Structure formats: C-alpha cells, structure tokens
Tab-separated table of C-alpha atoms in Angstrom:
chain	number	residue	atom	x	y	z
A	1	UNK	CA	10.856	-51.798	-0.792
A	2	UNK	CA	9.877	-55.377	-0.023
A	3	UNK	CA	12.679	-57.534	-1.410
A	4	UNK	CA	11.572	-60.845	0.109
A	5	UNK	CA	11.453	-62.714	-3.193
A	6	UNK	CA	14.990	-61.692	-4.058
A	7	UNK	CA	16.270	-62.723	-0.644
A	8	UNK	CA	14.381	-66.012	-0.675
A	9	UNK	CA	15.395	-67.083	-4.173
A	10	UNK	CA	19.018	-66.395	-3.311
A	11	UNK	CA	19.097	-69.402	-1.002
A	12	UNK	CA	18.295	-73.072	-1.355
A	13	UNK	CA	16.195	-75.027	1.127
A	14	UNK	CA	18.323	-76.662	3.829
A	15	UNK	CA	17.850	-79.463	6.354
A	16	UNK	CA	15.656	-78.599	9.345
A	17	UNK	CA	12.020	-78.189	10.377
A	18	UNK	CA	10.040	-74.971	10.264
A	19	UNK	CA	9.427	-72.809	13.327
A	20	UNK	CA	5.899	-71.936	14.405
A	21	UNK	CA	4.962	-69.394	11.735
A	22	UNK	CA	2.009	-68.044	13.749
A	23	UNK	CA	4.311	-67.178	16.649
A	24	UNK	CA	6.782	-65.558	14.283
A	25	UNK	CA	3.974	-63.558	12.689
A	26	UNK	CA	2.775	-62.310	16.085
A	27	UNK	CA	6.295	-61.306	17.056
A	28	UNK	CA	6.881	-59.301	13.885
A	29	UNK	CA	3.436	-57.674	14.091
A	30	UNK	CA	4.157	-56.723	17.688
A	31	UNK	CA	7.375	-55.153	16.495
A	32	UNK	CA	5.388	-53.192	13.904
A	33	UNK	CA	3.002	-51.850	16.554
A	34	UNK	CA	5.800	-50.822	18.901
A	35	UNK	CA	7.967	-49.100	16.328
A	36	UNK	CA	6.578	-45.998	14.621
A	37	UNK	CA	9.571	-45.979	12.299
A	38	UNK	CA	9.055	-49.608	11.345
A	39	UNK	CA	9.285	-48.978	7.621
A	40	UNK	CA	12.892	-47.853	7.924
A	41	UNK	CA	13.730	-51.401	9.088
A	42	UNK	CA	12.127	-53.308	6.233
A	43	UNK	CA	15.566	-54.360	5.031
A	44	UNK	CA	16.268	-55.907	8.447
A	45	UNK	CA	12.915	-57.709	8.342
A	46	UNK	CA	13.759	-59.052	4.906
A	47	UNK	CA	17.041	-60.374	6.283
A	48	UNK	CA	15.214	-62.010	9.171
A	49	UNK	CA	12.775	-63.766	6.852
A	50	UNK	CA	15.766	-64.898	4.790
A	51	UNK	CA	17.279	-66.277	8.003
A	52	UNK	CA	14.067	-68.183	8.742
A	53	UNK	CA	14.028	-69.573	5.229
A	54	UNK	CA	17.642	-70.787	5.391
A	55	UNK	CA	17.415	-72.338	8.852
A	56	UNK	CA	13.910	-73.727	9.036
A	57	UNK	CA	12.878	-74.943	5.590
A	58	UNK	CA	13.424	-78.506	4.413
A	59	UNK	CA	12.346	-80.156	1.152
A	60	UNK	CA	8.631	-80.008	2.058
A	61	UNK	CA	7.361	-76.953	0.183
A	62	UNK	CA	4.508	-76.513	2.666
A	63	UNK	CA	7.054	-74.844	4.912
A	64	UNK	CA	7.939	-72.433	2.134
A	65	UNK	CA	4.229	-71.656	1.813
A	66	UNK	CA	4.113	-70.754	5.529
A	67	UNK	CA	6.924	-68.254	5.085
A	68	UNK	CA	5.198	-66.861	1.994
A	69	UNK	CA	1.925	-66.486	3.914
A	70	UNK	CA	3.752	-64.613	6.656
A	71	UNK	CA	5.218	-62.211	4.133
A	72	UNK	CA	1.817	-61.666	2.570
A	73	UNK	CA	0.244	-61.059	5.979
A	74	UNK	CA	2.845	-58.442	6.815
A	75	UNK	CA	2.341	-56.639	3.515
A	76	UNK	CA	-1.455	-56.744	3.907
A	77	UNK	CA	-1.196	-55.388	7.448
A	78	UNK	CA	1.019	-52.589	6.221
A	79	UNK	CA	-1.508	-51.688	3.518
A	80	UNK	CA	-4.325	-51.868	6.072
A	81	UNK	CA	-2.510	-49.484	8.433
A	82	UNK	CA	-1.929	-47.040	5.595
A	83	UNK	CA	-5.582	-47.175	4.524
A	84	UNK	CA	-6.668	-46.703	8.117
A	85	UNK	CA	-4.528	-43.593	8.432
A	86	UNK	CA	-5.939	-42.263	5.169
A	87	UNK	CA	-9.537	-42.768	6.302
A	88	UNK	CA	-8.884	-41.084	9.654
A	89	UNK	CA	-7.502	-38.044	7.906
A	90	UNK	CA	-10.439	-37.993	5.521
A	91	UNK	CA	-13.028	-38.218	8.353
A	92	UNK	CA	-11.441	-35.396	10.279
A	93	UNK	CA	-11.804	-33.047	7.310
A	94	UNK	CA	-14.830	-30.672	7.531
A	95	UNK	CA	-17.473	-31.185	4.876
A	96	UNK	CA	-19.471	-27.982	5.343
A	97	UNK	CA	-17.549	-25.756	2.968
A	98	UNK	CA	-16.416	-26.962	-0.459
A	99	UNK	CA	-13.441	-24.651	-0.553
A	100	UNK	CA	-12.252	-25.727	2.879
A	101	UNK	CA	-12.727	-29.373	1.972
A	102	UNK	CA	-10.689	-28.912	-1.182
A	103	UNK	CA	-7.898	-27.215	0.770
A	104	UNK	CA	-7.890	-30.030	3.311
A	105	UNK	CA	-7.763	-32.621	0.551
A	106	UNK	CA	-4.860	-30.842	-1.092
A	107	UNK	CA	-3.105	-30.574	2.278
A	108	UNK	CA	-3.708	-34.256	2.968
A	109	UNK	CA	-2.348	-35.258	-0.453
A	110	UNK	CA	0.694	-33.089	0.065
A	111	UNK	CA	1.295	-34.513	3.555
A	112	UNK	CA	0.838	-38.067	2.307
A	113	UNK	CA	3.210	-37.482	-0.606
A	114	UNK	CA	5.865	-36.094	1.738
A	115	UNK	CA	5.371	-38.978	4.162
A	116	UNK	CA	5.586	-41.550	1.374
A	117	UNK	CA	8.730	-39.891	0.024
A	118	UNK	CA	10.249	-39.885	3.535
A	119	UNK	CA	9.398	-43.559	4.040
A	120	UNK	CA	10.861	-44.516	0.681
A	121	UNK	CA	13.946	-42.462	1.447
A	122	UNK	CA	14.300	-44.111	4.870
A	123	UNK	CA	14.020	-47.514	3.240
A	124	UNK	CA	16.695	-46.531	0.736
A	125	UNK	CA	18.990	-45.429	3.571
A	126	UNK	CA	18.430	-48.712	5.387
A	127	UNK	CA	19.253	-50.760	2.288
A	128	UNK	CA	22.435	-48.810	1.672
A	129	UNK	CA	23.517	-49.073	5.306
A	130	UNK	CA	22.893	-52.787	5.555
A	131	UNK	CA	24.787	-53.381	2.315
A	132	UNK	CA	27.968	-51.959	3.896
A	133	UNK	CA	27.451	-53.176	7.447
A	134	UNK	CA	26.437	-49.757	8.825
A	135	UNK	CA	23.747	-50.367	11.442
A	136	UNK	CA	20.734	-48.094	11.829
A	137	UNK	CA	22.191	-46.620	15.037
A	138	UNK	CA	25.781	-46.145	13.938
A	139	UNK	CA	27.410	-43.758	11.495
A	140	UNK	CA	30.778	-45.358	10.925
A	141	UNK	CA	32.808	-42.850	8.938
A	142	UNK	CA	35.026	-45.331	7.107
A	143	UNK	CA	32.113	-47.495	5.980
A	144	UNK	CA	30.067	-44.499	4.864
A	145	UNK	CA	33.079	-43.247	2.898
A	146	UNK	CA	33.458	-46.651	1.233
A	147	UNK	CA	29.748	-46.648	0.492
A	148	UNK	CA	29.916	-43.219	-1.106
A	149	UNK	CA	32.881	-44.225	-3.285
A	150	UNK	CA	31.094	-47.393	-4.423
A	151	UNK	CA	27.958	-45.474	-5.464
A	152	UNK	CA	30.068	-42.800	-7.167
A	153	UNK	CA	31.867	-45.512	-9.159
A	154	UNK	CA	28.510	-47.100	-10.015
A	155	UNK	CA	27.241	-43.752	-11.353
A	156	UNK	CA	30.372	-43.321	-13.496
A	157	UNK	CA	30.211	-46.915	-14.749
A	158	UNK	CA	26.565	-46.710	-15.769
A	159	UNK	CA	26.770	-43.195	-17.216
A	160	UNK	CA	24.117	-41.827	-14.823
A	161	UNK	CA	26.014	-38.635	-14.178
A	162	UNK	CA	28.036	-37.219	-11.293
A	163	UNK	CA	27.076	-38.305	-7.782
A	164	UNK	CA	26.718	-35.963	-4.787
A	165	UNK	CA	29.684	-34.924	-2.657
A	166	UNK	CA	30.814	-37.060	0.263
A	167	UNK	CA	29.875	-34.366	2.790
A	168	UNK	CA	26.304	-34.214	1.495
A	169	UNK	CA	25.978	-37.983	1.359
A	170	UNK	CA	27.391	-38.370	4.887
A	171	UNK	CA	24.918	-35.826	6.240
A	172	UNK	CA	22.005	-37.455	4.414
A	173	UNK	CA	22.663	-41.073	5.388
A	174	UNK	CA	23.532	-40.095	8.988
A	175	UNK	CA	20.128	-38.427	9.350
A	176	UNK	CA	21.461	-34.871	9.604
A	177	UNK	CA	19.540	-31.928	8.220
A	178	UNK	CA	19.957	-31.478	4.460
A	179	UNK	CA	18.195	-29.153	2.045
A	180	UNK	CA	15.790	-30.590	-0.496
A	181	UNK	CA	17.928	-29.166	-3.287
A	182	UNK	CA	20.968	-31.110	-2.069
A	183	UNK	CA	19.187	-34.467	-2.476
A	184	UNK	CA	17.525	-34.248	-5.858
A	185	UNK	CA	15.645	-36.929	-7.790
A	186	UNK	CA	18.718	-37.757	-9.900
A	187	UNK	CA	20.707	-38.747	-6.792
A	188	UNK	CA	17.798	-40.813	-5.479
A	189	UNK	CA	17.592	-42.589	-8.847
A	190	UNK	CA	21.334	-43.361	-8.759
A	191	UNK	CA	21.113	-44.797	-5.244
A	192	UNK	CA	18.034	-46.865	-6.061
A	193	UNK	CA	19.810	-48.211	-9.134
A	194	UNK	CA	22.833	-49.047	-7.015
A	195	UNK	CA	20.623	-50.946	-4.537
A	196	UNK	CA	19.118	-52.939	-7.378
A	197	UNK	CA	22.629	-53.669	-8.597
A	198	UNK	CA	23.543	-54.969	-5.131
A	199	UNK	CA	20.433	-57.144	-5.056
A	200	UNK	CA	21.470	-58.781	-8.308
A	201	UNK	CA	25.177	-59.123	-7.625
A	202	UNK	CA	25.234	-59.863	-3.902
A	203	UNK	CA	21.870	-61.446	-3.152
A	204	UNK	CA	23.560	-64.321	-1.319
A	205	UNK	CA	25.731	-62.060	0.817
A	206	UNK	CA	23.683	-60.519	3.573
A	207	UNK	CA	25.024	-58.452	6.388
A	208	UNK	CA	25.746	-60.340	9.640
A	209	UNK	CA	25.433	-57.265	11.817
A	210	UNK	CA	21.948	-56.368	10.562
A	211	UNK	CA	20.978	-60.025	10.722
A	212	UNK	CA	22.007	-60.229	14.383
A	213	UNK	CA	20.209	-57.005	15.325
A	214	UNK	CA	17.039	-58.140	13.595
A	215	UNK	CA	17.081	-61.680	15.001
A	216	UNK	CA	17.632	-60.434	18.561
A	217	UNK	CA	14.902	-57.843	18.211
A	218	UNK	CA	12.250	-60.239	16.932
A	219	UNK	CA	13.280	-63.043	19.285
A	220	UNK	CA	12.841	-60.701	22.262
A	221	UNK	CA	9.254	-60.144	21.174
A	222	UNK	CA	8.763	-63.869	20.612
A	223	UNK	CA	9.785	-64.586	24.203
A	224	UNK	CA	7.098	-62.204	25.465
A	225	UNK	CA	4.309	-63.996	23.574
A	226	UNK	CA	2.569	-66.805	25.499
A	227	UNK	CA	2.695	-70.036	23.524
A	228	UNK	CA	-0.061	-72.623	23.790
A	229	UNK	CA	1.514	-75.994	24.427
A	230	UNK	CA	-0.782	-77.869	22.068
A	231	UNK	CA	0.245	-75.578	19.199
A	232	UNK	CA	3.951	-75.433	20.003
A	233	UNK	CA	6.281	-76.764	17.372
A	234	UNK	CA	9.764	-77.756	18.439
A	235	UNK	CA	12.602	-76.053	16.582
A	236	UNK	CA	15.295	-78.439	15.481
A	237	UNK	CA	18.498	-76.911	14.186
A	238	UNK	CA	19.996	-78.641	11.165
A	239	UNK	CA	22.733	-80.953	12.366
A	240	UNK	CA	24.644	-82.961	9.804
A	241	UNK	CA	26.634	-85.743	11.447
A	242	UNK	CA	29.644	-87.601	10.122
A	243	UNK	CA	27.337	-90.597	9.723
A	244	UNK	CA	25.051	-88.576	7.420
A	245	UNK	CA	28.005	-87.543	5.280
A	246	UNK	CA	29.400	-91.096	5.156
A	247	UNK	CA	26.000	-92.503	4.259
A	248	UNK	CA	25.542	-90.026	1.400
A	249	UNK	CA	28.986	-90.848	-0.022
A	250	UNK	CA	28.279	-94.578	0.289
A	251	UNK	CA	25.018	-94.205	-1.630
A	252	UNK	CA	26.695	-92.145	-4.370
A	253	UNK	CA	29.513	-94.691	-4.588
A	254	UNK	CA	27.040	-97.536	-5.008
A	255	UNK	CA	25.162	-95.676	-7.743
A	256	UNK	CA	28.390	-95.221	-9.678
A	257	UNK	CA	29.479	-98.828	-9.186
A	258	UNK	CA	26.038	-99.905	-10.441
A	259	UNK	CA	26.984	-98.430	-13.826
A	260	UNK	CA	28.800	-101.671	-14.667
A	261	UNK	CA	26.211	-104.069	-13.216
A	262	UNK	CA	23.426	-105.665	-15.298
A	263	UNK	CA	20.216	-103.687	-15.758
A	264	UNK	CA	17.065	-105.728	-15.117
A	265	UNK	CA	13.564	-105.528	-16.563
A	266	UNK	CA	11.472	-103.456	-16.954
A	267	UNK	CA	14.211	-100.782	-17.019
A	268	UNK	CA	16.233	-102.742	-19.556
A	269	UNK	CA	13.169	-103.204	-21.769
A	270	UNK	CA	12.601	-99.442	-21.813
A	271	UNK	CA	16.200	-98.738	-22.814
A	272	UNK	CA	16.140	-101.438	-25.508
A	273	UNK	CA	12.907	-100.016	-26.883
A	274	UNK	CA	14.845	-96.908	-27.819
A	275	UNK	CA	18.282	-98.162	-28.789
A	276	UNK	CA	17.087	-101.197	-30.797
A	277	UNK	CA	14.171	-99.407	-32.469
A	278	UNK	CA	13.688	-100.540	-36.099
A	279	UNK	CA	11.569	-97.594	-37.209
A	280	UNK	CA	13.937	-95.547	-39.369
A	281	UNK	CA	11.489	-92.798	-40.256
A	282	UNK	CA	12.719	-89.265	-39.690
A	283	UNK	CA	9.888	-88.670	-37.228
A	284	UNK	CA	11.015	-91.532	-35.013
A	285	UNK	CA	14.722	-90.742	-35.348
A	286	UNK	CA	14.150	-87.117	-34.308
A	287	UNK	CA	11.790	-87.992	-31.477
A	288	UNK	CA	13.080	-86.562	-28.179
A	289	UNK	CA	13.567	-89.320	-25.627
A	290	UNK	CA	14.857	-87.162	-22.771
A	291	UNK	CA	15.143	-83.432	-22.131
A	292	UNK	CA	16.574	-81.609	-19.097
A	293	UNK	CA	18.876	-78.738	-18.230
A	294	UNK	CA	18.762	-77.284	-21.729
A	295	UNK	CA	19.986	-80.559	-23.224
A	296	UNK	CA	17.982	-83.161	-25.154
A	297	UNK	CA	18.581	-86.638	-26.538
A	298	UNK	CA	16.809	-88.050	-29.589
A	299	UNK	CA	16.039	-91.638	-30.512
A	300	UNK	CA	18.819	-91.463	-33.112
A	301	UNK	CA	21.343	-90.618	-30.378
A	302	UNK	CA	20.002	-93.435	-28.168
A	303	UNK	CA	20.745	-95.934	-30.936
A	304	UNK	CA	24.415	-95.123	-30.396
A	305	UNK	CA	24.137	-97.096	-27.162
A	306	UNK	CA	23.874	-100.341	-29.088
A	307	UNK	CA	26.951	-102.592	-28.841
A	308	UNK	CA	29.911	-101.530	-30.989
A	309	UNK	CA	28.504	-98.068	-31.727
A	310	UNK	CA	30.470	-94.836	-31.277
A	311	UNK	CA	28.781	-92.562	-28.705
A	312	UNK	CA	27.698	-89.093	-29.801
A	313	UNK	CA	28.257	-85.903	-27.799
A	314	UNK	CA	24.504	-85.742	-27.021
A	315	UNK	CA	24.700	-88.829	-24.812
A	316	UNK	CA	27.972	-87.872	-23.099
A	317	UNK	CA	26.978	-84.267	-22.335
A	318	UNK	CA	23.506	-85.272	-21.139
A	319	UNK	CA	24.917	-87.977	-18.870
A	320	UNK	CA	27.400	-85.579	-17.253
A	321	UNK	CA	25.067	-82.617	-16.896
A	322	UNK	CA	21.894	-84.396	-15.814
A	323	UNK	CA	23.210	-87.422	-13.917
A	324	UNK	CA	26.743	-86.881	-12.617
A	325	UNK	CA	26.261	-83.186	-11.806
A	326	UNK	CA	23.095	-83.695	-9.679
A	327	UNK	CA	24.821	-86.570	-7.874
A	328	UNK	CA	27.615	-84.248	-6.744
A	329	UNK	CA	25.245	-81.381	-5.956
A	330	UNK	CA	23.397	-83.684	-3.579
A	331	UNK	CA	26.651	-84.608	-1.836
A	332	UNK	CA	27.545	-80.930	-1.422
A	333	UNK	CA	24.072	-80.059	-0.094
A	334	UNK	CA	24.514	-82.639	2.693
A	335	UNK	CA	28.109	-81.624	3.358
A	336	UNK	CA	28.528	-77.907	2.453
A	337	UNK	CA	32.267	-78.073	3.213
A	338	UNK	CA	32.783	-80.642	0.456
A	339	UNK	CA	34.806	-79.270	-2.453
A	340	UNK	CA	32.834	-78.990	-5.664
A	341	UNK	CA	33.366	-80.569	-9.073
A	342	UNK	CA	32.395	-79.201	-12.465
A	343	UNK	CA	31.870	-81.102	-15.714
A	344	UNK	CA	32.591	-79.193	-18.911
A	345	UNK	CA	30.781	-80.008	-22.152
A	346	UNK	CA	32.478	-81.771	-25.032
A	347	UNK	CA	32.408	-78.494	-26.983
A	348	UNK	CA	34.817	-76.783	-24.596
A	349	UNK	CA	38.074	-78.152	-26.082
A	350	UNK	CA	36.706	-77.848	-29.616
A	351	UNK	CA	36.040	-74.160	-28.967
A	352	UNK	CA	39.347	-73.708	-27.146
A	353	UNK	CA	41.174	-74.769	-30.314
A	354	UNK	CA	38.678	-73.099	-32.658
A	355	UNK	CA	37.969	-76.330	-34.555
A	356	UNK	CA	35.056	-74.806	-36.483
A	357	UNK	CA	36.822	-71.718	-37.782
A	358	UNK	CA	36.038	-71.145	-41.455
A	359	UNK	CA	39.673	-70.258	-41.999
A	360	UNK	CA	41.480	-73.606	-42.158
A	361	UNK	CA	44.723	-71.929	-41.131
A	362	UNK	CA	43.166	-70.984	-37.773
A	363	UNK	CA	41.591	-74.338	-37.007
A	364	UNK	CA	43.306	-76.134	-34.156
A	365	UNK	CA	44.910	-72.904	-32.942
A	366	UNK	CA	44.493	-72.014	-29.262
A	367	UNK	CA	41.914	-69.225	-28.810
A	368	UNK	CA	40.950	-68.276	-25.243
A	369	UNK	CA	38.355	-65.723	-26.393
A	370	UNK	CA	36.127	-68.580	-27.576
A	371	UNK	CA	35.837	-70.070	-24.075
A	372	UNK	CA	36.243	-67.067	-21.756
A	373	UNK	CA	32.671	-67.470	-20.416
A	374	UNK	CA	32.782	-71.224	-19.779
A	375	UNK	CA	34.275	-70.845	-16.296
A	376	UNK	CA	31.389	-68.644	-15.156
A	377	UNK	CA	29.077	-71.670	-15.345
A	378	UNK	CA	31.056	-73.545	-12.691
A	379	UNK	CA	29.928	-73.496	-9.024
A	380	UNK	CA	30.765	-70.073	-7.633
A	381	UNK	CA	31.784	-68.844	-11.079
A	382	UNK	CA	35.471	-69.521	-10.340
A	383	UNK	CA	37.094	-72.757	-11.525
A	384	UNK	CA	40.035	-72.284	-9.148
A	385	UNK	CA	37.758	-72.926	-6.178
A	386	UNK	CA	36.928	-76.418	-7.465
A	387	UNK	CA	38.426	-79.763	-6.608
A	388	UNK	CA	38.260	-81.147	-10.144
A	389	UNK	CA	37.400	-79.734	-13.545
A	390	UNK	CA	36.417	-82.745	-15.670
A	391	UNK	CA	36.559	-82.283	-19.437
A	392	UNK	CA	35.426	-84.690	-22.202
A	393	UNK	CA	37.606	-84.336	-25.296
A	394	UNK	CA	36.532	-85.210	-28.837
A	395	UNK	CA	39.548	-85.900	-31.060
A	396	UNK	CA	38.582	-85.192	-34.686
A	397	UNK	CA	35.222	-87.000	-34.284
A	398	UNK	CA	37.150	-90.273	-34.146
A	399	UNK	CA	38.024	-90.841	-30.517
A	400	UNK	CA	36.905	-89.815	-27.008
A	401	UNK	CA	39.311	-89.154	-24.114
A	402	UNK	CA	38.990	-87.481	-20.724
A	403	UNK	CA	41.048	-84.648	-19.231
A	404	UNK	CA	40.877	-83.880	-15.498
A	405	UNK	CA	42.284	-80.690	-13.981
A	406	UNK	CA	43.127	-81.275	-10.309
A	407	UNK	CA	43.228	-77.808	-8.746
A	408	UNK	CA	44.670	-78.709	-5.338
A	409	UNK	CA	47.356	-81.003	-6.775
A	410	UNK	CA	48.065	-78.602	-9.671
A	411	UNK	CA	48.002	-81.421	-12.182
A	412	UNK	CA	46.295	-81.866	-15.551
A	413	UNK	CA	45.679	-85.570	-16.167
A	414	UNK	CA	44.943	-87.391	-19.409
A	415	UNK	CA	42.820	-90.578	-19.532
A	416	UNK	CA	42.772	-92.379	-22.895
A	417	UNK	CA	41.315	-95.889	-23.147
A	418	UNK	CA	43.645	-96.499	-26.130
A	419	UNK	CA	46.695	-95.405	-24.124
A	420	UNK	CA	47.478	-92.375	-26.282
A	421	UNK	CA	48.900	-88.989	-25.301
A	422	UNK	CA	48.294	-85.440	-26.531
A	423	UNK	CA	50.728	-82.791	-25.302
A	424	UNK	CA	49.115	-80.112	-27.484
A	425	UNK	CA	45.771	-80.286	-25.677
A	426	UNK	CA	47.411	-80.622	-22.255
A	427	UNK	CA	49.490	-77.491	-22.894
A	428	UNK	CA	46.376	-75.767	-24.254
A	429	UNK	CA	44.514	-76.523	-21.024
A	430	UNK	CA	47.409	-75.090	-19.021
A	431	UNK	CA	47.272	-71.936	-21.154
A	432	UNK	CA	43.524	-71.780	-20.477
A	433	UNK	CA	44.164	-71.850	-16.733
A	434	UNK	CA	46.707	-69.055	-17.088
A	435	UNK	CA	44.357	-66.843	-19.136
A	436	UNK	CA	41.418	-67.607	-16.856
A	437	UNK	CA	43.562	-66.628	-13.851
A	438	UNK	CA	44.447	-63.318	-15.518
A	439	UNK	CA	40.801	-62.601	-16.344
A	440	UNK	CA	39.951	-62.654	-12.625
A	441	UNK	CA	42.536	-59.893	-11.952
A	442	UNK	CA	44.449	-61.861	-9.331
A	443	UNK	CA	46.998	-60.128	-7.152
A	444	UNK	CA	49.506	-62.970	-7.624
A	445	UNK	CA	50.761	-64.066	-11.072
A	446	UNK	CA	49.956	-67.547	-12.387
A	447	UNK	CA	52.939	-69.878	-12.005
A	448	UNK	CA	53.077	-72.278	-14.987
A	449	UNK	CA	56.022	-74.116	-13.491
A	450	UNK	CA	53.955	-75.204	-10.489
A	451	UNK	CA	51.722	-77.319	-12.720
A	452	UNK	CA	52.386	-80.854	-13.949
A	453	UNK	CA	51.036	-82.373	-17.164
A	454	UNK	CA	50.351	-86.081	-16.571
A	455	UNK	CA	49.884	-88.370	-19.558
A	456	UNK	CA	47.886	-91.578	-19.665
A	457	UNK	CA	48.628	-94.047	-16.799
A	458	UNK	CA	50.042	-97.357	-17.964
A	459	UNK	CA	47.540	-99.379	-15.931
A	460	UNK	CA	44.463	-97.555	-17.211
A	461	UNK	CA	41.578	-99.843	-18.368
A	462	UNK	CA	41.757	-100.260	-22.164
A	463	UNK	CA	39.125	-100.794	-24.832
A	464	UNK	CA	39.522	-103.803	-27.161
A	465	UNK	CA	37.860	-102.196	-30.198
A	466	UNK	CA	37.533	-98.781	-31.838
A	467	UNK	CA	33.948	-98.007	-30.723
A	468	UNK	CA	33.808	-98.110	-26.909
A	469	UNK	CA	35.882	-95.011	-26.125
A	470	UNK	CA	32.825	-92.861	-25.277
A	471	UNK	CA	31.568	-95.427	-22.757
A	472	UNK	CA	35.026	-95.613	-21.163
A	473	UNK	CA	35.048	-91.792	-20.948
A	474	UNK	CA	31.706	-91.795	-19.046
A	475	UNK	CA	32.996	-94.438	-16.629
A	476	UNK	CA	36.300	-92.598	-16.142
A	477	UNK	CA	34.420	-89.370	-15.324
A	478	UNK	CA	32.049	-91.096	-12.885
A	479	UNK	CA	34.690	-93.116	-11.023
A	480	UNK	CA	37.332	-90.380	-10.878
A	481	UNK	CA	34.839	-87.794	-9.590
A	482	UNK	CA	34.511	-89.899	-6.406
A	483	UNK	CA	38.153	-91.010	-6.463
A	484	UNK	CA	37.149	-94.644	-6.947
A	485	UNK	CA	39.627	-97.205	-8.317
A	486	UNK	CA	39.147	-97.856	-12.030
A	487	UNK	CA	38.366	-101.539	-11.515
A	488	UNK	CA	36.442	-102.201	-14.717
A	489	UNK	CA	37.370	-103.338	-18.204
A	490	UNK	CA	35.994	-104.267	-21.644
A	491	UNK	CA	33.687	-106.878	-20.094
A	492	UNK	CA	31.813	-104.119	-18.261
A	493	UNK	CA	30.955	-102.080	-21.335
A	494	UNK	CA	27.734	-103.852	-22.419
A	495	UNK	CA	26.224	-103.311	-18.975
A	496	UNK	CA	27.487	-99.725	-18.923
A	497	UNK	CA	25.815	-98.937	-22.259
A	498	UNK	CA	22.438	-100.036	-20.876
A	499	UNK	CA	22.999	-98.220	-17.595
A	500	UNK	CA	23.943	-94.961	-19.338
A	501	UNK	CA	20.790	-95.267	-21.439
A	502	UNK	CA	18.751	-95.750	-18.261
A	503	UNK	CA	20.416	-92.675	-16.694
A	504	UNK	CA	19.580	-90.583	-19.767
A	505	UNK	CA	15.916	-91.658	-19.892
A	506	UNK	CA	15.189	-91.420	-16.162
A	507	UNK	CA	17.656	-88.767	-15.017
A	508	UNK	CA	19.279	-88.741	-11.608
C-alpha cells in the first residue's frame, strides 16, 4: 500500500532547498483527520511526497532524512489510529458472559477483516486509476476501457488466467455495486500484480492529474496552519540560469583540457608508484588499484601507462565509464535539456563481429544477437535519443581507434591516429543501428541512405610510434564528447598517460 520507497528511488535529488517538513507533516495529518476515506488516497499522498522529494531536496542527505521521517510519522499515525479503533471495539464488548464475549470477538474480527479488505481494495482502485489518469472523482469511460485492456493483456502475458469482463471491471472501479462472486481473489491477485508491474516499469512516470489534485489539497491545508516566524523556512524553487550552465560547461572543458597538462606532486608520485612498480610478484601484479562501477584496474594494467606501452582495455573502459561518464552526467543534471552521450565498452565491436566464436569461419562475421542488449544500458534505454554514441574499437589486439555515431547528423565517424580506414566496421555499425531500430518496433522504417559513413579526417592528430594509439583514443573521446578542437599531438601523450592514471586512481 505504501509505495514511498519506490517513488523516492525513482528520482534523483535536484537543486533546491527543503520545505518546512513539520508544516508539511501537520498539513497531511490534518488531511488524514478530515477525510474518513483517507486510505483510498494513499497513492495520491505517495505522489505528493515524490513531488516534495523532486522539488525540495538537494545534495544534503539531511533533507532526505526529513522526508523519510515524515513518511515514518504518517505510517506510525496510521497504525496508532488502527490500534485505537481496535481497543475501542474491544472495550465496548461485554465481559460478563463468555459466550457473548466470544461472539463479539468473532464479530469484531469479521468486521475488521471486511474493513481491511475494503481498504486494500480501495487502495488498489486508487493505484489503478492514477496509473491511467482517472481521478478519484471521475469515471472516464475511454480511460477505464484502456485500463481494462491493459490488465487483460497483462494477465494473458503472464499466464495468470482470464481477466474479468469490461462491464464488471467498469462497475467495480467506478464504485458501483458488485457481487462478491464477481470480484474474486484471482482477479484481485491479477490487478495487484499489474500494479507491481507498473511500479517497476513506470516508476518515473507519475500522473500529472493526481499530482495536481494532491498538491492543491495539501497546500490548502498548509495555508490554514499558522506558521511561527522563527521556525519558517523559505522555499526556493530550483532555478538554473544560463550562467550556471555556462559555468558547468567551462569547468568540464577545463578538466578535459587538463588531460594534456603536466601532473604535479603528490598526485604524480602516486601514479608513478603504480606504473613504475618494480615488484613483479603475482600478488603485486594482481593487486586492485581502483574499482568502481563494476570495473576494476590492477597494478599490471597500470604499468601499461608507462611511456611506449600499449594500453589495455581495462584502462580505456575504466576511464570512459568512471571518469568521462560522470562528467557528462553532472552536466546533464545541471542542464536537464542537454542531450546525453553514451560510451560503449571496447567489447561492443568485438561482440558485434563475434571475434571470440570458436568456429573460425564465423569470427569477424556481423552478429546483432551478440549485442542486442547493449543499447539498453544507454541513458533512457534508447540510443536514438542520444547526441553521440562513442565506441572504442580494438583492431585484432594491435591497434586502438574510435568510432562516433552522431545521431542528429546521421553520421558514423572514424578516428584513427594512424590515419587508417575500415569500411567493414563502419558498415557493421550502420547495420547495428538498423537492427536496433527494428528491435524497438518503430512505426517508420530505418533509412540507410540517410546515413553517411565518414572516414578518418586528414588533419587528425597522429601518433609517431606504434604504442600510443590507446592514449590518443582516450583523448579523442574526451575532446569530441564536448566538441572541443583536437589541438593536441604526440608531445601531449606523456602528460596524458599520467593524467589518465590519476583519473583511474582517484575517479571523477
């Protein structure tokens, strides 16, 4: 019934300050006292608390604790009211005759069971209504019909059996009289399962109509509560200015440009301690230097950051996932309208062409089934909503290059610090886009001819040896993600190796 945790975890903390939680608590408690059918609106209350969380919580987790305390207070008050009602019923029961007492106890248990069932059923109705935008006071026929069809499809999909008829469901959810046989436990179980399914699948989509009703209702009560001036806390709505956005981009730009500047002590000493370590024991080589986001880097991998060493996938994937990705997430948190970027792992192209297939005849052959779930890990679970999809490519464990898919421009670009080209991989990436588009069941077909495959630019910075390609790839990914000019060259690589090591050890 109380889905606060689900609603709260569905959202991230945003810029603002918290409202006076004591005043909010009083307002909601006043609502509880005024409304005998309060339990049927628990879904609305959950939405309101979600609204408070989104609008009034910043990075300080003390504010989150205030919201949590409010939730706990409401639950405790609800339990207290129930216990109070139970005790009142128990006191009113005569104690002179054992038989009469037993009958009263049985009657009380039966009444309580019916009341509990009614409350649970009312809560279930409220959750179903709010999910489809049907307010508690309206029985919109088209929305109820859509709701019924969705639950019927859910029952068929999950094998839970046949769902009730539309006429019965319409009467039940509209509050009309229905027989107990018409709404059996199997139908209740199907609807509860469907609500849980909605909580999982659509936890971030909450109904605007119910939100508005709930906010107006509680705010009306808040206006009627006298507020002591010394305890009043001003409410400041989150306002992100153009200056805030510009400042965040400037800071991110500087952090990326710092990748080619010298690293000073003691940070440099810490990096050198790992990459120039002389202890070649297996214990030291396998010692984990950094671990985050399901990725880890050992001392052996850190030694690849020495001059003239070929970078391993551990370093490249860790750098992109735990340094570049958080940098862009921070930019998007400050400016929610900013288009997102996703960094694939180096194993994506290897899997796309099935490089590890035991059958040699199938190695290097395009195979979408091996990567069909990769796109789900991108922001929003849909790569076509991104600005860039940035992909590190390992060519036969001999050379690193970078591929960038520009969604808005409909171009797939190739960045090779040796100036090479690879039409096979570029065409494979285009085929991936086509298959990924089909997997989302789009109404419009994918148009291959709209896309352009762009080989390596002639003025791209070039390496002057056979070992620095991985470092160039990291710099390409960082600079291109912010659309910065690639104004670096071979002379920047020594500094970049140290800086990448520092990023791996310390994170973003």
